[in-house]
Structures are given as structure tokens and as C-alpha cells.
C-alpha positions as a printed NumPy array, in Angstrom:
array([[-70.601,  12.197,  83.754],
       [-73.164,   9.465,  83.01 ],
       [-75.712,  10.896,  85.434],
       [-76.185,  13.894,  83.157],
       [-78.923,  13.507,  80.56 ],
       [-76.82 ,  15.095,  77.804],
       [-74.315,  12.262,  78.125],
       [-77.11 ,   9.774,  77.506],
       [-78.177,  11.763,  74.425],
       [-74.584,  11.835,  73.194],
       [-74.211,   8.075,  73.698],
       [-77.39 ,   7.574,  71.662],
       [-75.903,   9.851,  68.994],
       [-72.751,   7.728,  69.013],
       [-74.896,   4.646,  68.438],
       [-76.733,   6.346,  65.563],
       [-73.592,   7.566,  63.817],
       [-70.855,   5.191,  64.962],
       [-72.442,   1.741,  65.095],
       [-75.782,   1.534,  63.284],
       [-74.469,   2.518,  59.805],
       [-72.51 ,  -0.751,  59.814],
       [-75.75 ,  -2.68 ,  60.352],
       [-78.332,  -0.816,  58.263],
       [-77.737,  -0.122,  54.548],
       [-78.287,   3.333,  53.102],
       [-80.27 ,   1.902,  50.209],
       [-80.704,  -1.241,  48.166],
       [-79.621,  -1.076,  44.551],
       [-81.855,  -2.243,  41.727],
       [-79.939,  -5.533,  41.413],
       [-80.644,  -6.374,  45.082],
       [-77.238,  -5.455,  46.526],
       [-77.225,  -3.391,  49.707],
       [-75.273,  -0.126,  49.593],
       [-73.483,   0.683,  52.853],
       [-71.762,   3.946,  53.731],
       [-68.318,   2.319,  53.404],
       [-68.69 ,   2.208,  49.62 ],
       [-68.434,   5.996,  49.288],
       [-65.414,   7.948,  50.516],
       [-67.383,  11.093,  51.388],
       [-69.796,   9.146,  53.574],
       [-66.91 ,   7.461,  55.387],
       [-65.27 ,  10.832,  56.07 ],
       [-68.447,  12.482,  57.343],
       [-69.52 ,   9.519,  59.483],
       [-65.98 ,   9.256,  60.881],
       [-65.748,  12.968,  61.709],
       [-69.169,  12.943,  63.292],
       [-68.28 ,   9.909,  65.402],
       [-64.984,  11.487,  66.498],
       [-66.692,  14.748,  67.463],
       [-69.352,  12.84 ,  69.413],
       [-66.687,  10.937,  71.352],
       [-64.816,  14.192,  72.022],
       [-68.032,  15.773,  73.254],
       [-68.699,  12.862,  75.611],
       [-65.156,  13.053,  76.98 ],
       [-65.225,  16.833,  77.488],
       [-68.126,  16.736,  79.948],
       [-66.421,  19.191,  82.324],
       [-66.202,  21.898,  79.643],
       [-69.816,  22.667,  78.867],
       [-69.101,  25.445,  76.379],
       [-66.693,  23.262,  74.388],
       [-69.231,  20.455,  74.44 ],
       [-71.938,  22.823,  73.194],
       [-69.78 ,  24.072,  70.293],
       [-68.705,  20.528,  69.36 ],
       [-72.351,  19.474,  69.229],
       [-73.192,  22.392,  66.951],
       [-70.362,  21.419,  64.616],
       [-71.643,  17.859,  64.706],
       [-75.137,  19.067,  63.762],
       [-73.681,  20.886,  60.745],
       [-71.761,  17.757,  59.674],
       [-74.905,  15.651,  59.958],
       [-76.879,  18.201,  57.931],
       [-74.23 ,  18.036,  55.192],
       [-74.398,  14.242,  55.327],
       [-78.183,  14.378,  55.101],
       [-77.889,  16.736,  52.121],
       [-75.6  ,  14.259,  50.372],
       [-78.132,  11.491,  51.013],
       [-80.987,  13.598,  49.631],
       [-78.933,  14.518,  46.57 ],
       [-78.083,  10.889,  45.928],
       [-81.658,   9.703,  46.506],
       [-82.943,  12.267,  44.002],
       [-80.468,  10.888,  41.492],
       [-81.591,   7.327,  42.29 ],
       [-85.167,   8.057,  41.302],
       [-84.211,   8.413,  37.628],
       [-83.067,   4.819,  37.305],
       [-84.17 ,   2.347,  34.673],
       [-87.253,   0.107,  35.14 ],
       [-86.494,  -0.99 ,  38.705],
       [-86.101,   1.785,  41.257],
       [-83.814,   1.273,  44.253],
       [-85.291,   1.165,  47.722],
       [-84.144,   3.693,  50.281],
       [-82.84 ,   2.078,  53.452],
       [-83.148,   2.918,  57.104],
       [-79.529,   4.099,  57.157],
       [-80.51 ,   7.304,  55.362],
       [-82.538,   8.403,  58.392],
       [-79.779,   7.911,  60.964],
       [-78.409,  11.48 ,  60.594],
       [-81.904,  12.845,  61.285],
       [-82.09 ,  10.918,  64.55 ],
       [-78.545,  12.003,  65.421],
       [-79.489,  15.651,  64.858],
       [-82.512,  15.261,  67.139],
       [-80.367,  13.761,  69.921],
       [-77.699,  16.457,  69.467],
       [-80.309,  19.21 ,  69.765],
       [-81.669,  17.591,  72.925],
       [-78.13 ,  17.337,  74.326],
       [-77.5  ,  21.022,  73.567],
       [-80.721,  21.979,  75.342],
       [-79.622,  20.014,  78.414],
       [-76.143,  21.571,  78.319],
       [-77.699,  25.04 ,  78.108],
       [-79.916,  24.221,  81.084],
       [-76.868,  23.106,  83.102],
       [-74.968,  26.24 ,  82.121],
       [-77.871,  28.453,  83.187],
       [-78.079,  26.619,  86.519],
       [-74.362,  27.124,  87.186],
       [-74.634,  30.824,  86.288],
       [-77.572,  31.303,  88.641],
       [-75.689,  29.632,  91.519],
       [-72.624,  31.808,  90.822],
       [-74.814,  34.865,  90.955],
       [-75.973,  33.948,  94.476],
       [-72.434,  33.778,  95.853]])
């Protein structure tokens, strides 16, 4: 399981979606308070679903097709999450005299998407290798 490169990519995705949002704020409000994902119910739901799907994908390493489909669903969830962040950041720009600063937490779904795409490429490569070996038998 761990010797496969897609498992390493999925563990990195788990770190990006499951652990780092607790450390890095999404943005800093104009009064200096940091805004974490836990303060919005939609963000909690999407981060939680994405984390659960990533864990399921890591566990289902013997079923490559299921892992591939779970990663695609996870990419869609992260794109929706990224869309929510963009929508909210566009609304933040119309604030009063002091504009909020965007935090590093807003970029975590982008990194997760990159690692999920790399994992899917590795899964596809493994699947092609297994098909070619089956063809030789």
C-alpha cells in the first residue's frame, strides 16, 4: 500500500484537507481576527467530506477503479470548495476602508487538487500495467 506513489499523493492530500485547515486561516478579517473554516457550516461540510473520501481512497488501495472514481469525486468537491472561497473573497474586496487579507488556507484546495490529479495519473498507470500483464497471459 505505502510503496505505491498514489498512496503518498493521497496522504499529502489528507494533510492538505484534513490537518492544515486547522492551522492556517482562510483569511484575516479587517479587525485582525483570523477566520478559520470551522466558522462556516458549508466549509466544514466540504472539508469533512473531502477528508472522508481521501481516507476511503487510501483504504481502498486494492480496488483501483473505486479509488480512481473516489478521487474524481474529491476533485469535484475541492473545486466547489474553491469556488466558494473565490465567491467569498470577491465579496470581501468591497469592504469598508480596511480590506481583509486572504490567508494561505484558501490555497489548500488547489494543492489538494494537484495531488489528486497526480494520484489519478499514477492509478491509471498501474491499471494500464495490470491490463498489459493480463494480456500476456
